[in-house]
Structures are given as C-alpha cells and as structure tokens.
Coordinates of N, CA and C in Angstrom, one line a residue:
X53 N 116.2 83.8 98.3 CA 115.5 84.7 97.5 C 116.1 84.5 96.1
X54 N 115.0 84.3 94.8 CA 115.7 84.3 93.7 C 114.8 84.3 93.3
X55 N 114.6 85.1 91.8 CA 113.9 85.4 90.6 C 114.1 84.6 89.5
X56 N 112.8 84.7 89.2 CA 112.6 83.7 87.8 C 111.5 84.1 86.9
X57 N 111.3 83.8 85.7 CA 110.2 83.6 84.9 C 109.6 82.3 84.5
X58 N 108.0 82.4 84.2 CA 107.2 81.4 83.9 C 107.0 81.6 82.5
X59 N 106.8 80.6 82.1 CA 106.9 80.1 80.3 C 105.8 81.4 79.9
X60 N 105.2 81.9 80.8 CA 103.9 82.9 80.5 C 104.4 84.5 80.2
X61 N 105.8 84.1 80.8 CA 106.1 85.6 80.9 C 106.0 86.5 82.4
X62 N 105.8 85.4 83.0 CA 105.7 86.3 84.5 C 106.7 86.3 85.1
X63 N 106.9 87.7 85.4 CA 108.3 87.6 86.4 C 108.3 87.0 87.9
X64 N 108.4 86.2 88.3 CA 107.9 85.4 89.9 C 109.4 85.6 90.8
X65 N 109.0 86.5 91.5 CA 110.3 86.7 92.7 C 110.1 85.6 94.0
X66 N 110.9 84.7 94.0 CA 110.7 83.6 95.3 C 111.2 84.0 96.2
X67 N 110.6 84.4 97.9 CA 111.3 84.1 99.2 C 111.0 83.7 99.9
X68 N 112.1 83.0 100.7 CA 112.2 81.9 101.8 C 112.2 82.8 103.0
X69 N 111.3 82.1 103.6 CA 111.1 82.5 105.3 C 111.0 81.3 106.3
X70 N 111.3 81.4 107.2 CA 110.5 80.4 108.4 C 109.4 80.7 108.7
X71 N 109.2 81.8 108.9 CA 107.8 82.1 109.5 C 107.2 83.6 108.7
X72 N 105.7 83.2 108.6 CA 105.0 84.2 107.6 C 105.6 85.7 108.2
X73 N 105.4 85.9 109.4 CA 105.5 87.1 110.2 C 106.8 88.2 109.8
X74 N 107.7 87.2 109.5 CA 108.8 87.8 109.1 C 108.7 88.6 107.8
X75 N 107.9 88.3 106.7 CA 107.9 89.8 106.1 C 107.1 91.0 106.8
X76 N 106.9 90.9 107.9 CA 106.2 92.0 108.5 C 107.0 92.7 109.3
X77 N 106.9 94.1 109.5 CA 107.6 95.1 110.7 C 106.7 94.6 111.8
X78 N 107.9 94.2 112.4 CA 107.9 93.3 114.1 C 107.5 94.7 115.2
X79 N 107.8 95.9 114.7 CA 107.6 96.9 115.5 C 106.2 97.5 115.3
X80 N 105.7 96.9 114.0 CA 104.2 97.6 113.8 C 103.3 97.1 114.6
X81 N 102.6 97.8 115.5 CA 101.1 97.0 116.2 C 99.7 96.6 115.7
X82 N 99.4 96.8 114.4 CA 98.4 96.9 113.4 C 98.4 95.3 113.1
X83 N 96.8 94.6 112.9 CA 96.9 93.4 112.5 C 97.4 93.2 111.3
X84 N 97.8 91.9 110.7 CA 98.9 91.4 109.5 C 98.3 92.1 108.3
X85 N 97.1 92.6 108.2 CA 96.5 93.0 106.9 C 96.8 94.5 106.7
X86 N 97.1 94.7 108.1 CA 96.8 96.7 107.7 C 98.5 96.7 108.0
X87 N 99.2 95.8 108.6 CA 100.9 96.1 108.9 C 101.9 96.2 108.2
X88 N 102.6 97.1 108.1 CA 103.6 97.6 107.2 C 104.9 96.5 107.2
X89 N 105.1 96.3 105.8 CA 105.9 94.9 105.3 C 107.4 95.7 106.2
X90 N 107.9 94.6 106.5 CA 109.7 95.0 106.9 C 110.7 95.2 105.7
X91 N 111.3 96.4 106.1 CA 112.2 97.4 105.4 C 112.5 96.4 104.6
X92 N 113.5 95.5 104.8 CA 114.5 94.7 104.0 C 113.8 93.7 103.3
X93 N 112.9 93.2 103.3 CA 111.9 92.6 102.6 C 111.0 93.6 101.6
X94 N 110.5 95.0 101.8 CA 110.4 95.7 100.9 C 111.1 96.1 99.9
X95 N 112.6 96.6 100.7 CA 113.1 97.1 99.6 C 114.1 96.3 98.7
X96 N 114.0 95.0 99.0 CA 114.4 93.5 98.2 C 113.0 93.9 96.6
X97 N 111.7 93.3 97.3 CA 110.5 93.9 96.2 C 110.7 94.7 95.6
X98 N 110.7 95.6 95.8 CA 110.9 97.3 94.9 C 112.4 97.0 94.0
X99 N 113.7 96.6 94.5 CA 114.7 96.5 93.7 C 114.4 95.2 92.7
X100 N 113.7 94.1 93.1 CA 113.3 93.4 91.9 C 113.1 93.5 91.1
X101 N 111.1 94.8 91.6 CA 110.0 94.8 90.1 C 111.0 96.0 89.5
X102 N 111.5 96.6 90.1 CA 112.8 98.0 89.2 C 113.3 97.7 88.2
X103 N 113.6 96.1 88.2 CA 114.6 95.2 87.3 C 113.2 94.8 85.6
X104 N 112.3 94.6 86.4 CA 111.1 94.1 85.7 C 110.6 94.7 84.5
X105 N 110.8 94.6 83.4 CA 110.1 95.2 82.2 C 108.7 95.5 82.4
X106 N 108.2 97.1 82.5 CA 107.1 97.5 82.8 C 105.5 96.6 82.3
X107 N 105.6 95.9 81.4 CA 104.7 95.3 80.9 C 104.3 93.8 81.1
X108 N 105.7 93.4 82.3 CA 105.7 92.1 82.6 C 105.1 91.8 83.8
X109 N 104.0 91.0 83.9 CA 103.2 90.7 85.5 C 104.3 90.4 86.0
X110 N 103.5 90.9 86.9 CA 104.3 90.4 88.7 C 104.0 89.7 89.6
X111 N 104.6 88.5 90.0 CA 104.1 87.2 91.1 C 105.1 87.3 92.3
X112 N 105.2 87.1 93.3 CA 105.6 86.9 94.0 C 105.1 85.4 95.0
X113 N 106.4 84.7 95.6 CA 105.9 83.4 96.1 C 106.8 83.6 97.1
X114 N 106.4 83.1 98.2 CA 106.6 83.0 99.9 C 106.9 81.5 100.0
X115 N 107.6 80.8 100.2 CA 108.5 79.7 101.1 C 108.2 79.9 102.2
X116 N 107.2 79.1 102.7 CA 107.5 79.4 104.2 C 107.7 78.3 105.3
X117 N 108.8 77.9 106.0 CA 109.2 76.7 106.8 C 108.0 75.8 107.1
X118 N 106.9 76.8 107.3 CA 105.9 75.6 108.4 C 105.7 74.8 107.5
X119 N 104.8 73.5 107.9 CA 104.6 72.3 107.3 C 103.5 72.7 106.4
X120 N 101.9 73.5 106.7 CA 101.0 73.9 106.3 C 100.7 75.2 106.1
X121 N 100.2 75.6 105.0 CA 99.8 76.9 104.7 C 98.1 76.7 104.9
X122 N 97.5 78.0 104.5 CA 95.9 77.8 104.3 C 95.8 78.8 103.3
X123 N 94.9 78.5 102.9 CA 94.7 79.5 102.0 C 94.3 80.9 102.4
X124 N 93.6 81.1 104.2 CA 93.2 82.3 104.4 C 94.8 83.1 104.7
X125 N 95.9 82.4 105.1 CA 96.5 83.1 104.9 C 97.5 83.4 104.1
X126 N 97.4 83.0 102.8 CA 97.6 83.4 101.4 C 97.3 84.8 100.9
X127 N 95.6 85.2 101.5 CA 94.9 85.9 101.3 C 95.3 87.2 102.0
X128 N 95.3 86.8 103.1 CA 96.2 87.7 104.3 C 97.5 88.1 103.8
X129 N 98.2 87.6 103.3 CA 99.1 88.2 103.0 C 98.9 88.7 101.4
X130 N 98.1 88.7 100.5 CA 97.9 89.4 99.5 C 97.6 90.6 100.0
X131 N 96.3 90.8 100.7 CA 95.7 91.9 101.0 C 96.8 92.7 101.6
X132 N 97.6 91.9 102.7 CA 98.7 93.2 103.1 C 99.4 93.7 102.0
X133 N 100.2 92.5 101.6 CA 101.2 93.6 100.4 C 100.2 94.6 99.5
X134 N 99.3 93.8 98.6 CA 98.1 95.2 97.8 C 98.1 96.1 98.8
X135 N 97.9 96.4 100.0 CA 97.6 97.4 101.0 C 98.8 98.4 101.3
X136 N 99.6 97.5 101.6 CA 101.3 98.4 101.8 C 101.5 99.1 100.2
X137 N 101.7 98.7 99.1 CA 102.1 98.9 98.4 C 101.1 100.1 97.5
X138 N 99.6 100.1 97.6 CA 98.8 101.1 97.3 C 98.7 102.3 98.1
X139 N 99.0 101.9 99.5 CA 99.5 103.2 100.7 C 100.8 103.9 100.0
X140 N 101.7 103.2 99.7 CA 103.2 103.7 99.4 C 102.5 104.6 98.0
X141 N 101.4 104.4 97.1 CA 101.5 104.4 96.2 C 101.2 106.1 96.1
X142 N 100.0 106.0 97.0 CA 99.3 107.0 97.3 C 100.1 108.6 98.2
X143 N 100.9 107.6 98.7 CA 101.8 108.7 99.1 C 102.7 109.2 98.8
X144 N 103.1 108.7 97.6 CA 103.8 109.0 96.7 C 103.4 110.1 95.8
X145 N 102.1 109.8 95.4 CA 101.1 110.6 94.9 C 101.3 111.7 95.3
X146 N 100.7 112.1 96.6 CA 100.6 113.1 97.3 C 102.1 113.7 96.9
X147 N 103.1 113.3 97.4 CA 104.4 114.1 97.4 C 104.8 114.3 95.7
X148 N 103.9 113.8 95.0 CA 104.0 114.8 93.6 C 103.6 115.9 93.3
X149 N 102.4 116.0 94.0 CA 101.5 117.0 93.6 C 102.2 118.3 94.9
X150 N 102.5 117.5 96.0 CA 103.3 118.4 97.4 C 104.6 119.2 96.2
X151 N 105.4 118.4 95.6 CA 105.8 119.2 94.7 C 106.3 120.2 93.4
X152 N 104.8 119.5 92.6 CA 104.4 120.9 91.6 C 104.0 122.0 92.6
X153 N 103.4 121.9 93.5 CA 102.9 123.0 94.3 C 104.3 123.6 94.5
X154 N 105.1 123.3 95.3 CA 106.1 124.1 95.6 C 106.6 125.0 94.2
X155 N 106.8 124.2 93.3 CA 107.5 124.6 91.5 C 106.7 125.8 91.6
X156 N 105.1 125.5 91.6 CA 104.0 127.0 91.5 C 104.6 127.9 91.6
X157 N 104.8 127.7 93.5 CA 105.3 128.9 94.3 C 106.2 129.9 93.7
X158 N 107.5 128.5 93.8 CA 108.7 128.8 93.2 C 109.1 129.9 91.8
X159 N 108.2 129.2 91.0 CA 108.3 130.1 90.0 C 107.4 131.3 89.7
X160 N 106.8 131.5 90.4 CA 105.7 132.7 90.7 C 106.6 133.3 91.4
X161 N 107.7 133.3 92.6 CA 108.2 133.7 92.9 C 109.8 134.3 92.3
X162 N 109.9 133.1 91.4 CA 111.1 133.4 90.8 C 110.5 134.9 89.1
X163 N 109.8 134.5 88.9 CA 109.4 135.5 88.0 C 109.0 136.9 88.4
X164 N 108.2 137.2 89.7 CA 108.3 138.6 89.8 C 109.7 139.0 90.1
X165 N 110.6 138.0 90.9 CA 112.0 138.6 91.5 C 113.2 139.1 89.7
X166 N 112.8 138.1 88.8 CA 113.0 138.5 87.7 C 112.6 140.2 86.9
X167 N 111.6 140.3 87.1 CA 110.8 141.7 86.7 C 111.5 142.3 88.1
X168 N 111.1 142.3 89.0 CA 111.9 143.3 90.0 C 113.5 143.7 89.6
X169 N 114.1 142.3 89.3 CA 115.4 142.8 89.5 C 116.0 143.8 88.3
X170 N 114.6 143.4 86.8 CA 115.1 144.3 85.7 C 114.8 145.4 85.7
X171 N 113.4 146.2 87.1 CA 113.7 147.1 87.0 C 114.2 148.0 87.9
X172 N 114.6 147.5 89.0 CA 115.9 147.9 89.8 C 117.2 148.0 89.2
X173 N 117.7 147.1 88.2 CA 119.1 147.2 87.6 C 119.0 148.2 86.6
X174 N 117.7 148.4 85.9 CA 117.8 149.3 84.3 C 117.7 151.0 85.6
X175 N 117.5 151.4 86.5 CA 117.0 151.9 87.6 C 118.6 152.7 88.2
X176 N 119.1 151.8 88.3 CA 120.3 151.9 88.8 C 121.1 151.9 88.2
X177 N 121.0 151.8 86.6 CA 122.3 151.8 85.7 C 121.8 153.3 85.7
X178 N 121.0 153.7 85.6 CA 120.3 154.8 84.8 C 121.0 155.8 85.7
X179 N 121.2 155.8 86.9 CA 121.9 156.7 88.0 C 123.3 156.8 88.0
X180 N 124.4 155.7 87.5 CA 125.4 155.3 87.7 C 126.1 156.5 86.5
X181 N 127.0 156.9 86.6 CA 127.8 157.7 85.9 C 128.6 156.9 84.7
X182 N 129.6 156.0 85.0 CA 130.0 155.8 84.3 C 129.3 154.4 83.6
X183 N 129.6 154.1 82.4 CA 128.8 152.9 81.7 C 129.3 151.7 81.9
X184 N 131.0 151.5 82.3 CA 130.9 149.7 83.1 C 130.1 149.4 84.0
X185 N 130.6 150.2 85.0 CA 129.6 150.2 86.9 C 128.3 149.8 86.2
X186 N 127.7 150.5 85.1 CA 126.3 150.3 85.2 C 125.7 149.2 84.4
X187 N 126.5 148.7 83.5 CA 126.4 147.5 82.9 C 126.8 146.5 83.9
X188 N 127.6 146.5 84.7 CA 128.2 145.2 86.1 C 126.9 145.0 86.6
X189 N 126.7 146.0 87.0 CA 125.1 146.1 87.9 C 123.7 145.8 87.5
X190 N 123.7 146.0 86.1 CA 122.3 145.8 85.4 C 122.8 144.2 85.3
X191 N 123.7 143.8 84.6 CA 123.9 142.6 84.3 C 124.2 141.5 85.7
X192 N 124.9 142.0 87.0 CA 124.4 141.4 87.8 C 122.9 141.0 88.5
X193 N 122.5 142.1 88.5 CA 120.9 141.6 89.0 C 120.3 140.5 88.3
X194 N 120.2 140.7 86.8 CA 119.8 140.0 85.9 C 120.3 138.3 85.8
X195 N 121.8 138.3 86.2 CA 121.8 136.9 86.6 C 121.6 136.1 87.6
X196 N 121.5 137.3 88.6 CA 121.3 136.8 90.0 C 118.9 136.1 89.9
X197 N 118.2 137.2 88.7 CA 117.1 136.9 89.0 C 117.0 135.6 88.1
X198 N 118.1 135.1 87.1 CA 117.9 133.8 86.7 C 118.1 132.9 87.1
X199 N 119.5 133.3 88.2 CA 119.2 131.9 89.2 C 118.0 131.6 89.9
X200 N 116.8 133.0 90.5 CA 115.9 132.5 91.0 C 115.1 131.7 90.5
X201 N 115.0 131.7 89.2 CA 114.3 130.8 88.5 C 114.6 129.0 88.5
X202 N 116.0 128.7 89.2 CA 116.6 127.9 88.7 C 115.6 126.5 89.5
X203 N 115.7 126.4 90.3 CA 114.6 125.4 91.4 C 113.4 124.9 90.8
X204 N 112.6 126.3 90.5 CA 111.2 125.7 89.8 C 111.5 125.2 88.5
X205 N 112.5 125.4 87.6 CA 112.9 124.9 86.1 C 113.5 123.7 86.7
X206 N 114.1 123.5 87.9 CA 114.7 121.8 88.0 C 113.9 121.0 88.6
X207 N 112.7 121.6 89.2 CA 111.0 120.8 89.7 C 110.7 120.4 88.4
X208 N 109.9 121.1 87.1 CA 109.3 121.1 86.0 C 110.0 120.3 85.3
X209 N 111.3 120.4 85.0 CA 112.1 119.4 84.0 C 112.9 118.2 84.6
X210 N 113.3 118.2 85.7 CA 113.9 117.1 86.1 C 113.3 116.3 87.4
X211 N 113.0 117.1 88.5 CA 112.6 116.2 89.8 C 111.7 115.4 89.9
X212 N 110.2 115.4 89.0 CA 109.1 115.1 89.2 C 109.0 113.5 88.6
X213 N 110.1 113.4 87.4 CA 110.0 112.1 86.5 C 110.4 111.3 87.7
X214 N 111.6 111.2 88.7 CA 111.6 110.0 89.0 C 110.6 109.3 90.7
X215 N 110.2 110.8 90.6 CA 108.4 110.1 91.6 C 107.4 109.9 90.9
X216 N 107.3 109.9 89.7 CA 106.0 109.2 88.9 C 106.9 107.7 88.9
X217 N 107.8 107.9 88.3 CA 107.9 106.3 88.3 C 108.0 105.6 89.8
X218 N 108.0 106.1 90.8 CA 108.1 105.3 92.3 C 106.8 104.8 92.3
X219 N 105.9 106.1 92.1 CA 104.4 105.6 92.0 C 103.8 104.4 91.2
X220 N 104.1 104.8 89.9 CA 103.8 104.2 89.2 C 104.1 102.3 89.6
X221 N 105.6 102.4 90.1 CA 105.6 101.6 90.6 C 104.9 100.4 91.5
X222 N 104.6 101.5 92.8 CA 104.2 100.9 94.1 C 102.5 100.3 93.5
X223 N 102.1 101.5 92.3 CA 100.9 100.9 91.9 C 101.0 100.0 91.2
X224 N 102.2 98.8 90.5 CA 102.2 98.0 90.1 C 102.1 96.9 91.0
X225 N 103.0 97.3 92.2 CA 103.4 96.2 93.1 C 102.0 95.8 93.9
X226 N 101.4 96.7 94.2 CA 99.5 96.7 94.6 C 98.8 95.7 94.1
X227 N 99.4 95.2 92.8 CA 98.6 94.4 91.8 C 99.7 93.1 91.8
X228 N 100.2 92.7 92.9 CA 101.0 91.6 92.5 C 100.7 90.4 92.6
X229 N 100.5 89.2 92.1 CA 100.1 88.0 92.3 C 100.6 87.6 93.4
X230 N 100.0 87.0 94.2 CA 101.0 85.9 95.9 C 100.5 84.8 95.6
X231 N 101.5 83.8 96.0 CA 101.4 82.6 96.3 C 102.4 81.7 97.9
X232 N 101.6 81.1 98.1 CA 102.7 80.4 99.2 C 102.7 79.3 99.4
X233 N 104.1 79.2 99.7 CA 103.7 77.3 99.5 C 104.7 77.0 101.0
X234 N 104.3 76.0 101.3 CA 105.1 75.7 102.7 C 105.9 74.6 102.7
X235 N 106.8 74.6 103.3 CA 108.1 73.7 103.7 C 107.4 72.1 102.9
X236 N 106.0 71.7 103.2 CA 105.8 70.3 103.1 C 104.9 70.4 101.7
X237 N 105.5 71.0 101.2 CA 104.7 71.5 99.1 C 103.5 71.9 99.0
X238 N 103.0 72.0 100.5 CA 101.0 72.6 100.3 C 101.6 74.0 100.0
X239 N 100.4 74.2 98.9 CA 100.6 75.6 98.0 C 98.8 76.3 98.6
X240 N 98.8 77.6 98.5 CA 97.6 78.1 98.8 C 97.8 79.7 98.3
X241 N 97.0 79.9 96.9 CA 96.9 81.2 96.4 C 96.1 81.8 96.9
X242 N 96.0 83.1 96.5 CA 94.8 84.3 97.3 C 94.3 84.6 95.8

C-alpha cells in the first residue's frame, strides 16, 4: 500500500492484494456490489483521503495477484466502494440530524430547568431568614440550571463539526476513481 500523486494532481492510493475478494468483509453474504468493504482495508481509505487536501481528486488502484483483470470487474468493484461509501455517507447523515434533534431536546429542556430553577431559588431566598443561606441557595440553583444547559451548548458548538466532516468525507470517497491492474500489467478501469 502506498500513496502517490499524478502530474494532474490526483492523489492515487495504490493496494496490493492477491485476490479481489480481499477488500471485501469475508463475513458479509451480500453479492460483491452491495458487500461491505473489510474494516482494515476501509479504514486504511478513510486515513488516506483524511490526509488528502479537500479539493484534490481521489483515485484509488487495486494490484491484484491474478494474471487477468476484466473490465466488468473493475466496474464491480467501483460500484461497491461508491456504494459502501455513499451508505456510510448517508448514515452519517442521519446521525447528524439524530443529533441536533437530541441538542432540540436538550436545550428545550435545559432552558425551562433554567426558568424553573430562578424561580424556585428567588422563592426560597425570599423564605430564608438570613441573607447568606439565601444567596448560597439562589446562587446554587442558578448554577446548577447552567450546567443543564451545558450538553446542548457542546452539541451546537462543538460535536456536530466533526460528523459533517465524516460525511462530507464518505461523500467524497463515493466519488472515487478505481482502477485495477493485475499481476501480468492488464489494467481495466470502471
């Protein structure tokens, strides 16, 4: 396995296999097009295009022992990776949106528990005789309702950037050039 560029600017990730099959999960029962690539062969891909300047195509080339390739399965193996990689994409997707939704909740929740707790503390200072006890108490509630806030403010500002870029990702990788060339130099693109 080794990465390179073409005078074009494409970043081309080379890997060697014996046999096509091997970038596929040997556990999946789904024929080669709809079957989910093997873990360590994925997550080799993903640490590559990670490395890859967002604006630089992506090629990928397969080595493969046998003596002959064909072109249909050039194709076949395009269609799988675009397929694996626009599934990952999609689901990725989903688990963004899975959670802003939760952040919704969260801070819908965290904001009435805020109004609740100012007027249970201003409530209970108001009862309290002496004025530390009642400032401890107003002023505890009140930080206890800004921790509630804290989750949906670290959904909104921090958690969500680094699953757009997964996505963003897998939808790059969807789009990646294949090529394969076999042990005896027959080359066959999709």
């Amino acid at each position: 396995m080794q990465a390179s560029a073409t005078p074009t600017g494409t970043a081309v990730l080379d890997l060697h296999v014996a046999e096509l099959r091997q970038l596929f999960n040997s556990m999946d029962p789904a024929p080669f097009r709809q079957r989910d690539l093997d873990a360590k062969a994925q997550a080799y891909i993903v640490d590559w295009a990670q490395e890859v300047p967002a604006g630089r195509p992506l090629e990928l080339v397969v080595h493969v022992g046998a003596e002959a390739v064909a072109p249909s399965d050039a194709a076949m193996l395009k269609d799988a990776v675009d397929e694996y990689f626009r599934q990952r994409a999609l689901a990725t997707w989903r688990g963004l949106r899975k959670l802003f939704r939760t952040g919704r909740i969260s801070l819908l929740i965290g904001v009435l528990f805020v109004g609740t707790a100012a007027v249970v503390g201003e409530s209970i200072a108001s009862f309290v005789s002496k004025g530390r006890y009642a400032t401890l108490i107003h002023d505890s509630l009140v930080i206890g309702a800004w921790v509630a806030l804290w989750r949906p403010m670290e959904i909104f500002l921090y958690d969500w950037w680094p699953v757009r870029t997964e996505a963003r990702l897998f939808e790059r990788l969807s789009r990646i050039d294949v090529r394969l060339i076999s042990a005896g130099g027959t080359e066959a693109s999709a």
